[in-house]
């Protein structure tokens, strides 16, 4: 395991309930430097934020451009960077891991639904056993070089079923995932997710919802923001633009 990957994994362990690991989501090299200068120990790129910065809709970025973009972000900072690479772009585990390591990142998000516009079944959940096999293959190739965050998409795909969510999460942990990310899980199920999942739990911060610290008290090990920080920056820029007009 590289020193950086090891350091990133260590950030997830031994955290107090009200002190989750807060990972801002940079969308380019400039925003990454801002977050590093603010003192954050690591960063996590959002695929939707990077897509917007490149002029694409979420899920429509050609894989080559996504890897190039996250590579620029990773090179711009000295802290560990994890990358959201959607469903892996249909790449075999060995090729996916190679591209991630070439980009200089130490972790990745892999989601369990088809989300790309050219996917075989857009907007539907994958078979959890097939997804677990893919995660196991990624773990086997990467060894300790990547921190694998397994995203569970039940709640954003209309399957608001806690038992099914936990079943998928446990399969992914057994397959070697280092962390589980149940995206947009209702706040009231976070304690049950914490109780039912072995290992770190990633929760997304949503505007108007609990603070990162409150999410930690509910059970989140780490808190990410998706493209939310880009949206806030764009709102601020619109205000600047209005003032200049």
Coordinates of N, CA, C and O in Angstrom, one line a residue, residues 57-161:
X57 N -23.5 16.8 -19.4 CA -24.5 16.4 -18.4 C -23.9 15.3 -17.6 O -23.0 14.6 -18.0
X58 N -24.5 15.2 -16.4 CA -24.0 14.1 -15.5 C -24.2 12.7 -16.2 O -25.3 12.4 -16.7
X59 N -23.2 11.9 -16.2 CA -23.2 10.6 -16.8 C -22.8 10.6 -18.2 O -22.8 9.5 -18.8
X60 N -22.5 11.8 -18.8 CA -22.3 11.8 -20.3 C -20.8 12.1 -20.6 O -20.4 12.2 -21.8
X61 N -19.9 12.1 -19.6 CA -18.5 12.4 -19.8 C -17.8 11.2 -20.4 O -17.9 10.1 -19.8
X62 N -17.1 11.3 -21.5 CA -16.3 10.2 -22.0 C -15.3 9.8 -21.0 O -14.7 10.6 -20.4
X63 N -15.1 8.5 -20.7 CA -14.2 8.0 -19.7 C -12.8 8.7 -19.8 O -12.3 9.1 -18.7
X64 N -12.3 8.8 -21.0 CA -10.9 9.4 -21.1 C -10.9 10.8 -20.5 O -10.0 11.1 -19.8
X65 N -11.9 11.6 -20.8 CA -11.9 12.9 -20.3 C -12.1 13.0 -18.7 O -11.5 13.8 -18.1
X66 N -12.9 12.0 -18.2 CA -13.1 12.0 -16.7 C -11.7 11.6 -16.1 O -11.3 12.3 -15.1
X67 N -11.0 10.6 -16.6 CA -9.7 10.3 -16.0 C -8.7 11.4 -16.1 O -7.9 11.6 -15.2
X68 N -8.7 12.1 -17.2 CA -7.8 13.2 -17.4 C -8.1 14.3 -16.4 O -7.2 14.9 -15.8
X69 N -9.4 14.6 -16.2 CA -9.9 15.6 -15.3 C -9.5 15.3 -13.8 O -8.9 16.2 -13.1
X70 N -9.7 14.1 -13.4 CA -9.4 13.7 -12.0 C -7.9 13.7 -11.8 O -7.3 14.0 -10.8
X71 N -7.2 13.4 -12.9 CA -5.7 13.4 -12.8 C -5.2 14.8 -12.6 O -4.2 15.0 -11.9
X72 N -5.8 15.8 -13.3 CA -5.4 17.2 -13.1 C -5.6 17.6 -11.7 O -4.8 18.3 -11.1
X73 N -6.8 17.2 -11.1 CA -7.1 17.5 -9.7 C -6.1 16.9 -8.8 O -5.6 17.5 -7.9
X74 N -5.8 15.6 -9.0 CA -4.9 14.9 -8.1 C -3.5 15.5 -8.1 O -2.8 15.6 -7.1
X75 N -3.0 15.9 -9.3 CA -1.7 16.5 -9.5 C -1.6 17.9 -8.9 O -0.5 18.4 -8.5
X76 N -2.8 18.6 -8.7 CA -2.8 20.0 -8.2 C -2.6 20.1 -6.7 O -2.4 21.2 -6.2
X77 N -2.8 19.0 -6.0 CA -2.8 19.0 -4.5 C -1.9 18.0 -4.0 O -1.5 17.0 -4.7
X78 N -1.6 18.1 -2.7 CA -0.7 17.1 -2.0 C -1.5 16.2 -1.1 O -0.9 15.3 -0.6
X79 N -2.8 16.5 -1.0 CA -3.6 15.6 -0.1 C -4.2 14.5 -1.0 O -4.3 14.6 -2.2
X80 N -4.6 13.3 -0.3 CA -5.2 12.2 -1.1 C -6.5 12.7 -1.8 O -7.3 13.4 -1.2
X81 N -6.7 12.1 -2.9 CA -7.9 12.4 -3.7 C -8.6 11.0 -4.1 O -7.9 10.1 -4.6
X82 N -9.9 11.0 -3.8 CA -10.7 9.8 -4.3 C -11.6 10.3 -5.4 O -12.0 11.5 -5.4
X83 N -11.9 9.4 -6.4 CA -12.6 9.8 -7.6 C -13.9 9.1 -7.7 O -13.9 7.8 -7.5
X84 N -15.0 9.8 -8.0 CA -16.2 9.2 -8.4 C -16.1 8.8 -9.9 O -16.1 9.6 -10.7
X85 N -16.1 7.5 -10.1 CA -16.1 7.0 -11.5 C -17.3 6.2 -11.9 O -17.3 5.3 -12.6
X86 N -18.5 6.7 -11.4 CA -19.8 6.2 -11.7 C -19.8 4.7 -11.6 O -19.5 4.1 -10.5
X87 N -20.2 4.0 -12.7 CA -20.3 2.5 -12.6 C -19.1 1.8 -13.1 O -19.1 0.6 -13.3
X88 N -18.0 2.6 -13.3 CA -16.8 2.0 -13.8 C -16.7 2.0 -15.3 O -15.7 1.5 -15.9
X89 N -17.7 2.7 -16.0 CA -17.7 2.9 -17.4 C -17.6 1.6 -18.2 O -17.1 1.6 -19.4
X90 N -18.0 0.5 -17.6 CA -18.0 -0.8 -18.4 C -16.6 -1.3 -18.5 O -16.4 -2.3 -19.2
X91 N -15.6 -0.8 -17.8 CA -14.2 -1.2 -18.0 C -14.0 -2.5 -17.1 O -14.5 -2.6 -16.0
X92 N -13.2 -3.4 -17.6 CA -12.8 -4.5 -16.7 C -12.0 -4.0 -15.6 O -11.4 -3.0 -15.6
X93 N -12.0 -4.8 -14.5 CA -11.4 -4.3 -13.2 C -9.9 -3.9 -13.4 O -9.5 -2.9 -12.9
X94 N -9.2 -4.7 -14.2 CA -7.8 -4.4 -14.3 C -7.6 -3.1 -15.0 O -6.7 -2.3 -14.7
X95 N -8.3 -2.8 -16.1 CA -8.2 -1.6 -16.8 C -8.7 -0.4 -16.0 O -8.0 0.7 -16.0
X96 N -9.8 -0.6 -15.3 CA -10.3 0.5 -14.4 C -9.2 0.9 -13.3 O -8.9 2.1 -13.1
X97 N -8.7 -0.1 -12.7 CA -7.7 0.1 -11.6 C -6.5 0.8 -12.2 O -5.9 1.8 -11.6
X98 N -6.0 0.4 -13.4 CA -4.9 1.0 -14.0 C -5.1 2.4 -14.3 O -4.2 3.3 -14.1
X99 N -6.2 2.8 -14.8 CA -6.5 4.2 -15.1 C -6.6 5.0 -13.9 O -6.2 6.2 -13.9
X100 N -7.2 4.5 -12.8 CA -7.3 5.2 -11.6 C -5.9 5.5 -11.0 O -5.6 6.6 -10.5
X101 N -5.1 4.5 -11.0 CA -3.7 4.6 -10.4 C -2.9 5.6 -11.3 O -2.1 6.4 -10.8
X102 N -3.1 5.5 -12.6 CA -2.3 6.4 -13.5 C -2.8 7.8 -13.3 O -2.0 8.8 -13.4
X103 N -4.0 8.0 -12.9 CA -4.5 9.4 -12.6 C -4.0 9.9 -11.2 O -4.1 11.1 -11.0
X104 N -3.5 9.0 -10.4 CA -2.9 9.5 -9.1 C -3.9 9.5 -8.0 O -3.6 10.2 -7.0
X105 N -5.1 8.9 -8.1 CA -6.0 8.9 -7.0 C -5.8 7.7 -6.1 O -5.2 6.7 -6.5
X106 N -6.4 7.8 -4.9 CA -6.2 6.7 -4.0 C -7.5 6.0 -3.6 O -7.5 5.1 -2.7
X107 N -8.6 6.4 -4.2 CA -9.8 5.8 -3.9 C -10.8 6.0 -5.0 O -10.6 6.8 -5.9
X108 N -11.9 5.3 -5.0 CA -13.0 5.5 -6.0 C -14.3 5.1 -5.5 O -14.5 4.3 -4.5
X109 N -15.3 5.8 -6.0 CA -16.7 5.4 -5.8 C -17.2 4.5 -7.0 O -16.9 4.9 -8.2
X110 N -17.9 3.4 -6.7 CA -18.4 2.6 -7.8 C -19.9 2.3 -7.4 O -20.2 1.8 -6.4
X111 N -20.8 2.7 -8.3 CA -22.2 2.7 -8.0 C -22.8 1.4 -8.6 O -22.3 0.8 -9.6
X112 N -24.0 1.0 -8.0 CA -24.6 -0.3 -8.4 C -25.8 -0.1 -9.2 O -26.8 -0.9 -9.1
X113 N -25.8 0.9 -10.0 CA -26.9 1.1 -11.0 C -26.4 1.6 -12.3 O -25.3 2.1 -12.4
X114 N -27.1 1.3 -13.3 CA -26.8 1.8 -14.7 C -27.2 3.3 -14.8 O -28.4 3.6 -14.7
X115 N -26.3 4.1 -15.0 CA -26.6 5.6 -15.0 C -26.2 6.3 -16.3 O -26.8 7.3 -16.6
X116 N -25.3 5.7 -17.1 CA -24.9 6.4 -18.3 C -25.9 6.3 -19.4 O -26.7 5.4 -19.4
X117 N -25.9 7.3 -20.2 CA -27.0 7.3 -21.3 C -26.9 6.2 -22.3 O -27.8 5.8 -22.9
X118 N -25.7 5.6 -22.4 CA -25.5 4.5 -23.3 C -25.5 3.2 -22.6 O -25.2 2.1 -23.2
X119 N -25.9 3.1 -21.3 CA -25.9 1.9 -20.6 C -27.1 1.0 -21.1 O -28.0 1.4 -21.7
X120 N -26.9 -0.3 -20.8 CA -27.9 -1.3 -21.3 C -29.2 -1.1 -20.7 O -30.2 -1.3 -21.3
X121 N -29.3 -0.6 -19.4 CA -30.6 -0.4 -18.8 C -30.5 0.8 -17.9 O -30.3 0.7 -16.7
X122 N -30.6 2.0 -18.5 CA -30.4 3.3 -17.8 C -31.4 3.4 -16.6 O -32.6 3.1 -16.7
X123 N -30.9 3.8 -15.5 CA -31.7 4.1 -14.4 C -32.2 2.9 -13.6 O -33.1 3.0 -12.8
X124 N -31.6 1.8 -13.8 CA -32.0 0.6 -13.1 C -30.9 0.0 -12.2 O -29.7 0.2 -12.5
X125 N -31.2 -0.6 -11.1 CA -30.2 -1.2 -10.2 C -29.6 -2.5 -10.9 O -30.3 -3.2 -11.6
X126 N -28.3 -2.6 -10.6 CA -27.6 -3.8 -11.1 C -28.0 -5.0 -10.2 O -28.4 -4.8 -9.0
X127 N -27.7 -6.2 -10.7 CA -27.8 -7.4 -9.8 C -26.7 -7.3 -8.8 O -25.6 -7.1 -9.1
X128 N -27.1 -7.4 -7.5 CA -26.1 -7.1 -6.4 C -25.0 -8.1 -6.4 O -23.9 -7.8 -6.0
X129 N -25.3 -9.4 -6.8 CA -24.2 -10.4 -6.8 C -23.2 -10.1 -7.9 O -22.0 -10.3 -7.7
X130 N -23.7 -9.6 -9.1 CA -22.8 -9.3 -10.1 C -21.9 -8.1 -9.7 O -20.7 -8.0 -10.0
X131 N -22.6 -7.1 -9.0 CA -21.8 -5.9 -8.6 C -20.8 -6.3 -7.5 O -19.7 -5.8 -7.5
X132 N -21.1 -7.2 -6.6 CA -20.2 -7.7 -5.6 C -19.0 -8.4 -6.3 O -17.9 -8.2 -5.9
X133 N -19.3 -9.2 -7.4 CA -18.2 -9.8 -8.1 C -17.2 -8.8 -8.7 O -16.0 -9.0 -8.7
X134 N -17.8 -7.7 -9.2 CA -17.0 -6.6 -9.8 C -16.2 -6.0 -8.8 O -15.0 -5.7 -9.0
X135 N -16.8 -5.7 -7.6 CA -16.0 -5.0 -6.6 C -14.9 -6.0 -6.1 O -13.8 -5.5 -5.8
X136 N -15.2 -7.2 -6.0 CA -14.1 -8.2 -5.6 C -13.0 -8.2 -6.6 O -11.8 -8.3 -6.2
X137 N -13.3 -8.1 -7.9 CA -12.3 -8.1 -8.9 C -11.4 -6.8 -8.8 O -10.2 -6.9 -8.9
X138 N -12.1 -5.7 -8.5 CA -11.3 -4.4 -8.4 C -10.4 -4.6 -7.1 O -9.2 -4.2 -7.2
X139 N -10.9 -5.1 -6.1 CA -10.1 -5.3 -4.9 C -8.9 -6.2 -5.1 O -7.8 -5.9 -4.7
X140 N -9.2 -7.3 -5.8 CA -8.1 -8.2 -6.1 C -7.0 -7.6 -6.9 O -5.8 -7.8 -6.6
X141 N -7.4 -6.8 -7.9 CA -6.4 -6.1 -8.8 C -5.7 -5.0 -8.0 O -4.4 -4.9 -8.0
X142 N -6.4 -4.2 -7.3 CA -5.9 -3.0 -6.6 C -5.1 -3.3 -5.3 O -4.2 -2.6 -4.9
X143 N -5.5 -4.4 -4.7 CA -4.8 -4.7 -3.4 C -5.2 -3.6 -2.5 O -6.3 -3.1 -2.3
X144 N -4.1 -3.0 -1.8 CA -4.3 -1.9 -0.9 C -4.1 -0.6 -1.5 O -4.0 0.4 -0.8
X145 N -4.0 -0.5 -2.9 CA -3.7 0.7 -3.5 C -4.9 1.7 -3.7 O -4.7 2.8 -4.0
X146 N -6.1 1.1 -3.5 CA -7.3 1.9 -3.7 C -8.2 1.7 -2.5 O -8.4 0.5 -2.1
X147 N -8.9 2.7 -2.1 CA -9.9 2.7 -1.1 C -11.2 2.6 -1.8 O -11.6 3.6 -2.5
X148 N -12.0 1.5 -1.8 CA -13.1 1.3 -2.6 C -14.4 1.7 -1.8 O -14.7 1.1 -0.8
X149 N -15.1 2.7 -2.3 CA -16.4 3.1 -1.7 C -17.5 2.6 -2.6 O -17.7 3.1 -3.7
X150 N -18.3 1.7 -2.1 CA -19.3 1.0 -2.8 C -20.6 1.8 -2.6 O -21.2 1.8 -1.5
X151 N -21.1 2.4 -3.7 CA -22.3 3.2 -3.6 C -23.5 2.3 -3.8 O -23.6 1.5 -4.8
X152 N -24.5 2.4 -3.0 CA -25.8 1.7 -3.0 C -26.9 2.7 -3.5 O -27.1 3.7 -2.8
X153 N -27.5 2.4 -4.6 CA -28.4 3.4 -5.3 C -29.9 3.1 -5.1 O -30.7 3.6 -5.8
X154 N -30.2 2.3 -4.1 CA -31.6 1.9 -3.9 C -32.5 3.1 -3.8 O -33.6 3.2 -4.4
X155 N -32.1 4.1 -3.0 CA -33.1 5.2 -2.7 C -33.2 6.1 -3.9 O -34.3 6.7 -4.0
X156 N -32.2 6.3 -4.7 CA -32.3 7.2 -5.8 C -32.9 6.4 -7.0 O -33.2 7.1 -8.0
X157 N -33.1 5.1 -6.9 CA -33.7 4.4 -8.0 C -35.1 3.9 -7.7 O -35.6 3.0 -8.3
X158 N -35.7 4.5 -6.6 CA -37.0 4.2 -6.3 C -37.3 2.9 -5.5 O -38.4 2.4 -5.4
X159 N -36.2 2.4 -4.9 CA -36.3 1.2 -4.1 C -36.0 1.5 -2.6 O -35.0 1.3 -2.1
X160 N -37.0 2.1 -2.0 CA -36.9 2.6 -0.6 C -37.1 1.5 0.4 O -38.0 1.5 1.1
X161 N -36.2 0.5 0.3 CA -36.3 -0.7 1.1 C -35.0 -0.9 1.9 O -34.0 -1.2 1.4

